[in-house]
PDB file of C-alpha atoms in Angstrom:
ATOM      1  CA  THR A   1      -9.021  -6.268   9.540  1.00 95.00           C
ATOM      2  CA  PHE A   2      -6.901  -8.880   7.779  1.00 96.00           C
ATOM      3  CA  THR A   3      -6.834 -12.670   7.455  1.00 95.00           C
ATOM      4  CA  TYR A   4      -4.223 -14.458   5.347  1.00 95.00           C
ATOM      5  CA  PRO A   5      -5.629 -16.367   2.332  1.00 93.00           C
ATOM      6  CA  ASP A   6      -6.995 -19.855   3.110  1.00 92.00           C
ATOM      7  CA  THR A   7      -7.073 -19.218   6.860  1.00 92.00           C
ATOM      8  CA  LYS A   8      -9.775 -18.043   9.263  1.00 91.00           C
ATOM      9  CA  HIS A   9      -7.548 -16.527  11.948  1.00 91.00           C
ATOM     10  CA  LYS A  10      -7.660 -12.713  12.044  1.00 93.00           C
ATOM     11  CA  ILE A  11      -4.061 -11.457  12.143  1.00 94.00           C
ATOM     12  CA  LEU A  12      -5.307  -7.867  12.481  1.00 94.00           C
ATOM     13  CA  ASP A  13      -8.695  -7.268  14.056  1.00 90.00           C
ATOM     14  CA  ASP A  14     -10.202  -3.780  13.660  1.00 91.00           C
ATOM     15  CA  PHE A  15      -6.659  -2.344  13.850  1.00 94.00           C
ATOM     16  CA  SER A  16      -6.534   1.463  13.631  1.00 94.00           C
ATOM     17  CA  LEU A  17      -3.543   3.805  13.670  1.00 94.00           C
ATOM     18  CA  LEU A  18      -2.606   7.301  12.453  1.00 96.00           C
ATOM     19  CA  ILE A  19       1.047   8.049  11.677  1.00 96.00           C
ATOM     20  CA  ASN A  20       1.964  11.704  11.224  1.00 94.00           C
ATOM     21  CA  PRO A  21       4.457  12.845   8.535  1.00 93.00           C
ATOM     22  CA  GLY A  22       8.011  12.858   9.867  1.00 92.00           C
ATOM     23  CA  GLU A  23       7.064  10.757  12.901  1.00 94.00           C
ATOM     24  CA  LYS A  24       9.350   7.965  14.122  1.00 93.00           C
ATOM     25  CA  ILE A  25       7.301   5.067  15.430  1.00 95.00           C
ATOM     26  CA  ALA A  26       8.074   1.538  16.590  1.00 94.00           C
ATOM     27  CA  PHE A  27       6.052  -1.672  16.818  1.00 94.00           C
ATOM     28  CA  VAL A  28       6.841  -4.173  19.549  1.00 92.00           C
ATOM     29  CA  GLY A  29       5.154  -7.389  20.595  1.00 87.00           C
ATOM     30  CA  GLU A  30       5.577 -11.142  20.580  1.00 83.00           C
ATOM     31  CA  ASN A  31       6.044 -13.157  17.383  1.00 81.00           C
ATOM     32  CA  GLY A  32       2.752 -13.570  15.520  1.00 80.00           C
ATOM     33  CA  ALA A  33       1.241 -10.399  17.000  1.00 83.00           C
ATOM     34  CA  GLY A  34       0.772  -8.892  13.522  1.00 88.00           C
ATOM     35  CA  LYS A  35       3.663  -6.409  13.331  1.00 90.00           C
ATOM     36  CA  SER A  36       5.162  -7.532  10.001  1.00 89.00           C
ATOM     37  CA  THR A  37       1.691  -8.046   8.532  1.00 93.00           C
ATOM     38  CA  ILE A  38       1.034  -4.303   8.888  1.00 94.00           C
ATOM     39  CA  ILE A  39       4.108  -3.613   6.737  1.00 93.00           C
ATOM     40  CA  LYS A  40       3.098  -6.204   4.135  1.00 93.00           C
ATOM     41  CA  LEU A  41      -0.297  -4.510   3.846  1.00 96.00           C
ATOM     42  CA  LEU A  42       1.296  -1.070   3.572  1.00 95.00           C
ATOM     43  CA  ALA A  43       3.497  -2.413   0.747  1.00 94.00           C
ATOM     44  CA  ARG A  44       0.418  -4.045  -0.856  1.00 95.00           C
ATOM     45  CA  PHE A  45       1.760  -7.577  -0.806  1.00 94.00           C
ATOM     46  CA  TYR A  46      -1.824  -8.220   0.320  1.00 95.00           C
ATOM     47  CA  ASP A  47      -4.956  -6.083   0.525  1.00 95.00           C
ATOM     48  CA  VAL A  48      -7.028  -5.681   3.688  1.00 96.00           C
ATOM     49  CA  ASN A  49     -10.227  -7.715   4.060  1.00 95.00           C
ATOM     50  CA  LYS A  50     -12.068  -4.906   5.779  1.00 95.00           C
ATOM     51  CA  GLY A  51     -11.313  -1.183   6.144  1.00 96.00           C
ATOM     52  CA  GLU A  52      -8.675   0.782   4.231  1.00 96.00           C
ATOM     53  CA  ILE A  53      -5.127   2.122   4.348  1.00 96.00           C
ATOM     54  CA  LEU A  54      -4.839   5.798   3.436  1.00 95.00           C
ATOM     55  CA  ILE A  55      -1.825   7.950   2.576  1.00 93.00           C
ATOM     56  CA  ASP A  56      -2.704  11.651   2.648  1.00 91.00           C
ATOM     57  CA  GLY A  57      -6.348  10.595   2.591  1.00 93.00           C
ATOM     58  CA  VAL A  58      -5.944   8.471  -0.565  1.00 95.00           C
ATOM     59  CA  ASN A  59      -6.667   4.742  -0.449  1.00 96.00           C
ATOM     60  CA  ILE A  60      -3.445   2.954  -1.424  1.00 96.00           C
ATOM     61  CA  LYS A  61      -5.494   0.723  -3.749  1.00 95.00           C
ATOM     62  CA  ASN A  62      -5.988   3.842  -5.879  1.00 96.00           C
ATOM     63  CA  LEU A  63      -2.266   4.629  -6.097  1.00 95.00           C
ATOM     64  CA  GLU A  64      -0.045   3.445  -8.937  1.00 94.00           C
ATOM     65  CA  LEU A  65       2.229   0.718  -7.537  1.00 92.00           C
ATOM     66  CA  ASP A  66       5.318   2.391  -9.045  1.00 90.00           C
ATOM     67  CA  SER A  67       4.434   5.622  -7.262  1.00 91.00           C
ATOM     68  CA  LEU A  68       3.807   3.825  -3.961  1.00 93.00           C
ATOM     69  CA  TYR A  69       7.083   1.884  -4.148  1.00 89.00           C
ATOM     70  CA  LYS A  70       9.203   4.920  -5.055  1.00 88.00           C
ATOM     71  CA  ASN A  71       7.966   6.601  -1.882  1.00 90.00           C
ATOM     72  CA  LEU A  72       8.376   3.557   0.334  1.00 91.00           C
ATOM     73  CA  GLY A  73      11.699   2.082   1.393  1.00 86.00           C
ATOM     74  CA  VAL A  74      11.195  -1.278   3.133  1.00 86.00           C
ATOM     75  CA  LEU A  75      13.863  -3.558   4.514  1.00 82.00           C
ATOM     76  CA  PHE A  76      12.635  -6.916   5.807  1.00 79.00           C
ATOM     77  CA  GLN A  77      14.477  -9.387   8.022  1.00 73.00           C
ATOM     78  CA  ASP A  78      14.420 -11.894   5.146  1.00 71.00           C
ATOM     79  CA  PHE A  79      15.937  -9.366   2.728  1.00 71.00           C
ATOM     80  CA  LEU A  80      17.215 -10.276  -0.731  1.00 75.00           C
ATOM     81  CA  PHE A  81      20.839 -10.375  -1.804  1.00 83.00           C
ATOM     82  CA  TYR A  82      22.073 -10.536  -5.352  1.00 89.00           C
ATOM     83  CA  GLU A  83      24.839 -12.536  -7.028  1.00 91.00           C
ATOM     84  CA  ASP A  84      26.354  -9.359  -8.470  1.00 94.00           C
ATOM     85  CA  THR A  85      28.985  -6.770  -7.625  1.00 95.00           C
ATOM     86  CA  ALA A  86      28.882  -4.908  -4.324  1.00 96.00           C
ATOM     87  CA  SER A  87      28.085  -1.639  -6.107  1.00 96.00           C
ATOM     88  CA  GLU A  88      25.197  -3.194  -8.084  1.00 95.00           C
ATOM     89  CA  ASN A  89      23.809  -4.808  -4.924  1.00 94.00           C
ATOM     90  CA  ILE A  90      23.415  -1.291  -3.525  1.00 95.00           C
ATOM     91  CA  ARG A  91      22.393   0.362  -6.813  1.00 94.00           C
ATOM     92  CA  TYR A  92      19.317  -1.901  -7.017  1.00 92.00           C
ATOM     93  CA  GLY A  93      17.851   0.239  -4.236  1.00 89.00           C
ATOM     94  CA  LYS A  94      17.203   2.961  -6.809  1.00 90.00           C
ATOM     95  CA  VAL A  95      17.538   1.131 -10.116  1.00 86.00           C
ATOM     96  CA  TYR A  96      15.140   3.558 -11.849  1.00 85.00           C
ATOM     97  CA  GLU A  97      17.690   6.403 -11.573  1.00 87.00           C
ATOM     98  CA  ASN A  98      21.182   6.680 -13.070  1.00 88.00           C
ATOM     99  CA  LEU A  99      23.192   7.339  -9.922  1.00 89.00           C
ATOM    100  CA  GLY A 100      26.916   7.974  -9.653  1.00 91.00           C
ATOM    101  CA  MET A 101      29.313   5.992  -7.449  1.00 95.00           C
ATOM    102  CA  ASN A 102      29.441   8.827  -4.934  1.00 95.00           C
ATOM    103  CA  LYS A 103      25.797   8.183  -3.986  1.00 95.00           C
ATOM    104  CA  ILE A 104      26.442   4.435  -3.651  1.00 96.00           C
ATOM    105  CA  VAL A 105      29.484   5.007  -1.432  1.00 96.00           C
ATOM    106  CA  GLU A 106      27.496   7.529   0.639  1.00 93.00           C
ATOM    107  CA  ALA A 107      24.750   4.944   1.243  1.00 92.00           C
ATOM    108  CA  ALA A 108      27.349   2.274   2.086  1.00 94.00           C
ATOM    109  CA  LYS A 109      28.993   4.556   4.639  1.00 92.00           C
ATOM    110  CA  ALA A 110      25.589   5.260   6.202  1.00 85.00           C
ATOM    111  CA  SER A 111      24.865   1.547   6.695  1.00 85.00           C
ATOM    112  CA  GLY A 112      28.358   0.486   7.747  1.00 86.00           C
ATOM    113  CA  ALA A 113      28.817  -1.521   4.517  1.00 93.00           C
ATOM    114  CA  HIS A 114      31.666   0.692   3.265  1.00 95.00           C
ATOM    115  CA  ARG A 115      34.151  -0.854   5.692  1.00 94.00           C
ATOM    116  CA  VAL A 116      33.068  -4.351   4.603  1.00 95.00           C
ATOM    117  CA  ILE A 117      33.449  -3.483   0.901  1.00 97.00           C
ATOM    118  CA  GLU A 118      36.811  -1.774   1.406  1.00 96.00           C
ATOM    119  CA  GLY A 119      38.107  -5.075   2.801  1.00 95.00           C
ATOM    120  CA  LEU A 120      37.219  -6.958  -0.402  1.00 96.00           C
ATOM    121  CA  ASP A 121      39.934  -7.566  -3.022  1.00 95.00           C
ATOM    122  CA  LYS A 122      38.108  -5.650  -5.743  1.00 96.00           C
ATOM    123  CA  GLY A 123      36.218  -3.237  -3.515  1.00 96.00           C
ATOM    124  CA  TYR A 124      32.916  -2.085  -5.008  1.00 97.00           C
ATOM    125  CA  GLN A 125      33.551  -4.160  -8.153  1.00 96.00           C
ATOM    126  CA  GLN A 126      33.884  -7.371  -6.162  1.00 96.00           C
ATOM    127  CA  MET A 127      31.410 -10.074  -7.229  1.00 96.00           C
ATOM    128  CA  LEU A 128      29.375 -11.238  -4.225  1.00 95.00           C
ATOM    129  CA  GLY A 129      28.030 -14.756  -3.785  1.00 91.00           C
ATOM    130  CA  ARG A 130      29.446 -18.028  -5.049  1.00 89.00           C
ATOM    131  CA  ILE A 131      27.538 -18.559  -8.307  1.00 90.00           C
ATOM    132  CA  PHE A 132      30.020 -16.658 -10.485  1.00 90.00           C
ATOM    133  CA  GLU A 133      33.756 -17.225 -10.680  1.00 87.00           C
ATOM    134  CA  GLY A 134      35.750 -15.084  -8.280  1.00 89.00           C
ATOM    135  CA  GLY A 135      32.703 -14.342  -6.121  1.00 92.00           C
ATOM    136  CA  VAL A 136      33.064 -14.087  -2.346  1.00 94.00           C
ATOM    137  CA  GLU A 137      30.483 -15.018   0.253  1.00 93.00           C
ATOM    138  CA  LEU A 138      29.661 -12.568   3.037  1.00 92.00           C
ATOM    139  CA  SER A 139      28.430 -13.281   6.540  1.00 88.00           C
ATOM    140  CA  VAL A 140      24.716 -12.688   7.255  1.00 81.00           C
ATOM    141  CA  GLY A 141      25.612  -9.523   9.199  1.00 80.00           C
ATOM    142  CA  GLN A 142      27.667  -8.186   6.269  1.00 88.00           C
ATOM    143  CA  TRP A 143      24.835  -8.907   3.807  1.00 88.00           C
ATOM    144  CA  GLU A 144      22.524  -7.004   6.158  1.00 83.00           C
ATOM    145  CA  LYS A 145      24.735  -3.924   5.932  1.00 87.00           C
ATOM    146  CA  ILE A 146      24.668  -4.149   2.118  1.00 91.00           C
ATOM    147  CA  ALA A 147      20.862  -4.456   2.200  1.00 87.00           C
ATOM    148  CA  LEU A 148      20.634  -1.475   4.559  1.00 85.00           C
ATOM    149  CA  ALA A 149      22.760   0.558   2.148  1.00 90.00           C
ATOM    150  CA  ARG A 150      20.219  -0.289  -0.556  1.00 89.00           C
ATOM    151  CA  GLY A 151      17.485   1.082   1.706  1.00 85.00           C
ATOM    152  CA  PHE A 152      19.430   4.277   2.390  1.00 87.00           C
ATOM    153  CA  LEU A 153      20.071   4.766  -1.326  1.00 91.00           C
ATOM    154  CA  ARG A 154      16.320   4.573  -2.024  1.00 87.00           C
ATOM    155  CA  ASP A 155      15.996   7.730   0.123  1.00 85.00           C
ATOM    156  CA  ALA A 156      12.201   7.356   0.244  1.00 90.00           C
ATOM    157  CA  PRO A 157      10.072   9.660   2.439  1.00 92.00           C
ATOM    158  CA  ILE A 158       8.743   6.580   4.291  1.00 92.00           C
ATOM    159  CA  LEU A 159      11.403   4.232   5.648  1.00 89.00           C
ATOM    160  CA  VAL A 160      10.385   0.879   7.127  1.00 90.00           C
ATOM    161  CA  LEU A 161      12.855  -1.324   9.002  1.00 87.00           C
ATOM    162  CA  ASP A 162      11.389  -4.718   9.878  1.00 86.00           C
ATOM    163  CA  GLU A 163      13.990  -6.449  12.071  1.00 78.00           C
ATOM    164  CA  PRO A 164      16.740  -5.598   9.552  1.00 65.00           C
ATOM    165  CA  THR A 165      19.587  -5.856  12.042  1.00 64.00           C
ATOM    166  CA  ALA A 166      18.737  -9.215  13.633  1.00 63.00           C
ATOM    167  CA  SER A 167      22.128 -10.692  12.672  1.00 62.00           C
ATOM    168  CA  ILE A 168      24.214  -7.644  13.561  1.00 67.00           C
ATOM    169  CA  ASP A 169      25.852  -7.278  16.961  1.00 70.00           C
ATOM    170  CA  ALA A 170      24.399  -4.748  19.413  1.00 69.00           C
ATOM    171  CA  LYS A 171      27.250  -2.218  18.923  1.00 72.00           C
ATOM    172  CA  SER A 172      26.889  -2.201  15.108  1.00 70.00           C
ATOM    173  CA  GLU A 173      23.107  -1.987  15.445  1.00 70.00           C
ATOM    174  CA  ALA A 174      23.378   1.051  17.737  1.00 71.00           C
ATOM    175  CA  GLU A 175      25.704   2.758  15.225  1.00 72.00           C
ATOM    176  CA  ILE A 176      23.314   2.036  12.338  1.00 71.00           C
ATOM    177  CA  PHE A 177      20.266   3.382  14.144  1.00 72.00           C
ATOM    178  CA  ASN A 178      22.179   6.505  15.161  1.00 74.00           C
ATOM    179  CA  ARG A 179      22.794   7.014  11.436  1.00 72.00           C
ATOM    180  CA  VAL A 180      19.133   6.271  10.662  1.00 73.00           C
ATOM    181  CA  GLU A 181      18.190   9.017  13.119  1.00 74.00           C
ATOM    182  CA  ARG A 182      20.554  11.514  11.486  1.00 72.00           C
ATOM    183  CA  LEU A 183      19.616  10.614   7.895  1.00 69.00           C
ATOM    184  CA  SER A 184      15.862  10.576   8.419  1.00 73.00           C
ATOM    185  CA  LYS A 185      15.209  14.002   9.898  1.00 77.00           C
ATOM    186  CA  ASN A 186      12.242  14.699   7.585  1.00 84.00           C
ATOM    187  CA  LYS A 187      11.225  11.102   6.946  1.00 89.00           C
ATOM    188  CA  THR A 188       8.483   8.970   8.410  1.00 93.00           C
ATOM    189  CA  VAL A 189      10.182   5.942   9.986  1.00 92.00           C
ATOM    190  CA  ILE A 190       8.534   2.693  11.094  1.00 93.00           C
ATOM    191  CA  ILE A 191      10.730   0.296  13.072  1.00 91.00           C
ATOM    192  CA  ILE A 192       9.995  -3.260  14.155  1.00 90.00           C
ATOM    193  CA  SER A 193      12.592  -4.701  16.486  1.00 82.00           C
ATOM    194  CA  HIS A 194      12.881  -7.110  19.397  1.00 78.00           C
ATOM    195  CA  ARG A 195      15.748  -5.045  20.800  1.00 77.00           C
ATOM    196  CA  PHE A 196      14.351  -2.376  23.093  1.00 80.00           C
ATOM    197  CA  SER A 197      17.559  -0.359  22.869  1.00 76.00           C
ATOM    198  CA  THR A 198      16.555   0.233  19.233  1.00 78.00           C
ATOM    199  CA  VAL A 199      12.914   1.228  19.744  1.00 86.00           C
ATOM    200  CA  ARG A 200      13.215   3.315  22.904  1.00 84.00           C
ATOM    201  CA  ASN A 201      14.134   6.490  20.985  1.00 85.00           C
ATOM    202  CA  ALA A 202      11.004   6.391  18.795  1.00 91.00           C
ATOM    203  CA  ASP A 203       8.538   9.281  19.126  1.00 93.00           C
ATOM    204  CA  LYS A 204       5.832   6.734  19.809  1.00 95.00           C
ATOM    205  CA  ILE A 205       5.929   3.003  20.547  1.00 96.00           C
ATOM    206  CA  TYR A 206       2.959   0.725  19.876  1.00 96.00           C
ATOM    207  CA  VAL A 207       2.645  -2.584  21.705  1.00 94.00           C
ATOM    208  CA  ILE A 208       0.720  -5.003  19.502  1.00 93.00           C
ATOM    209  CA  ASP A 209      -0.932  -8.135  20.843  1.00 91.00           C
ATOM    210  CA  ARG A 210      -3.195 -10.453  18.794  1.00 88.00           C
ATOM    211  CA  GLY A 211      -3.696  -7.881  16.062  1.00 90.00           C
ATOM    212  CA  LYS A 212      -4.610  -4.971  18.319  1.00 92.00           C
ATOM    213  CA  ILE A 213      -2.763  -2.041  19.899  1.00 94.00           C
ATOM    214  CA  VAL A 214      -2.785  -2.669  23.638  1.00 94.00           C
ATOM    215  CA  GLU A 215      -0.388   0.114  24.725  1.00 95.00           C
ATOM    216  CA  SER A 216       1.093   3.214  23.114  1.00 96.00           C
ATOM    217  CA  GLY A 217       3.315   6.100  24.143  1.00 96.00           C
ATOM    218  CA  SER A 218       6.948   7.112  24.488  1.00 95.00           C
ATOM    219  CA  HIS A 219       9.443   4.824  26.239  1.00 94.00           C
ATOM    220  CA  ILE A 220       9.162   6.876  29.443  1.00 95.00           C
ATOM    221  CA  GLU A 221       5.337   6.881  29.324  1.00 96.00           C
ATOM    222  CA  LEU A 222       5.174   3.131  28.773  1.00 96.00           C
ATOM    223  CA  MET A 223       7.643   2.418  31.582  1.00 95.00           C
ATOM    224  CA  LYS A 224       5.479   4.512  33.938  1.00 96.00           C
ATOM    225  CA  LEU A 225       2.413   2.575  32.784  1.00 95.00           C
ATOM    226  CA  ASN A 226       4.147  -0.569  34.059  1.00 94.00           C
ATOM    227  CA  GLY A 227       2.253  -2.819  31.650  1.00 93.00           C
ATOM    228  CA  GLN A 228       3.276  -5.244  28.912  1.00 92.00           C
ATOM    229  CA  TYR A 229       6.015  -3.002  27.470  1.00 93.00           C
ATOM    230  CA  ALA A 230       7.654  -2.434  30.854  1.00 93.00           C
ATOM    231  CA  THR A 231       7.551  -6.168  31.601  1.00 91.00           C
ATOM    232  CA  LEU A 232       9.207  -7.059  28.273  1.00 88.00           C
ATOM    233  CA  PHE A 233      11.770  -4.263  28.634  1.00 88.00           C
ATOM    234  CA  ASN A 234      12.745  -5.314  32.151  1.00 88.00           C
ATOM    235  CA  LEU A 235      13.042  -8.971  31.111  1.00 85.00           C
ATOM    236  CA  GLN A 236      15.415  -8.017  28.311  1.00 80.00           C
ATOM    237  CA  ALA A 237      17.389  -5.617  30.517  1.00 76.00           C
ATOM    238  CA  LYS A 238      17.900  -8.427  33.025  1.00 75.00           C
ATOM    239  CA  GLY A 239      19.644 -10.450  30.326  1.00 63.00           C
ATOM    240  CA  TYR A 240      22.301  -7.730  29.993  1.00 62.00           C
ATOM    241  CA  GLN A 241      22.996  -7.473  33.731  1.00 57.00           C
TER     242      GLN A 241
END
């Protein structure tokens, strides 16, 4: 159970979930349902008010933060970008290791950022942002691809994507998530997205409403259930017809 500081409203109320190693899961639900809060608790931005979060049976409060963060790759919708070169923007994903350019390029290709960077005058040495002389500004969608590359470079066993492709067109998003699927064979992946085309391939989808799981199953199972998920899916599908 969790309530944000200085409020009384329970964002998560007796929420309980088991994620198996290597499982690909997705959270769906309306804004304010508690989806992103789960990720913030997993990353220990906050601690739960009641209950506990365990990884391999160990309470995350008992883990060294460095150890937790090295094993957790999280990309939020409001991701950071840095007034630095394109290569350094990606390198920050694994700043604690001395990685060669080949690894940075590999991560950029995986996220679709390589094509963006190739189009810059100085390529990977191009200064991004407008603070420094000669810097170039990218579109929000291009920054997202750079941020995704940072996540891929981290190569953590747990990968969390919290609406990271909100500003990318549907075609680019589909390409990125196809790559995510290929590059995360042995990883645990948690996806939050409003686009059902993204979440439908998850092993298990959880519909969250007012801090509780109200439905769970595969895309096919949830469509057969004809509940909240099916209603939301059909509403979105109608928009594409």
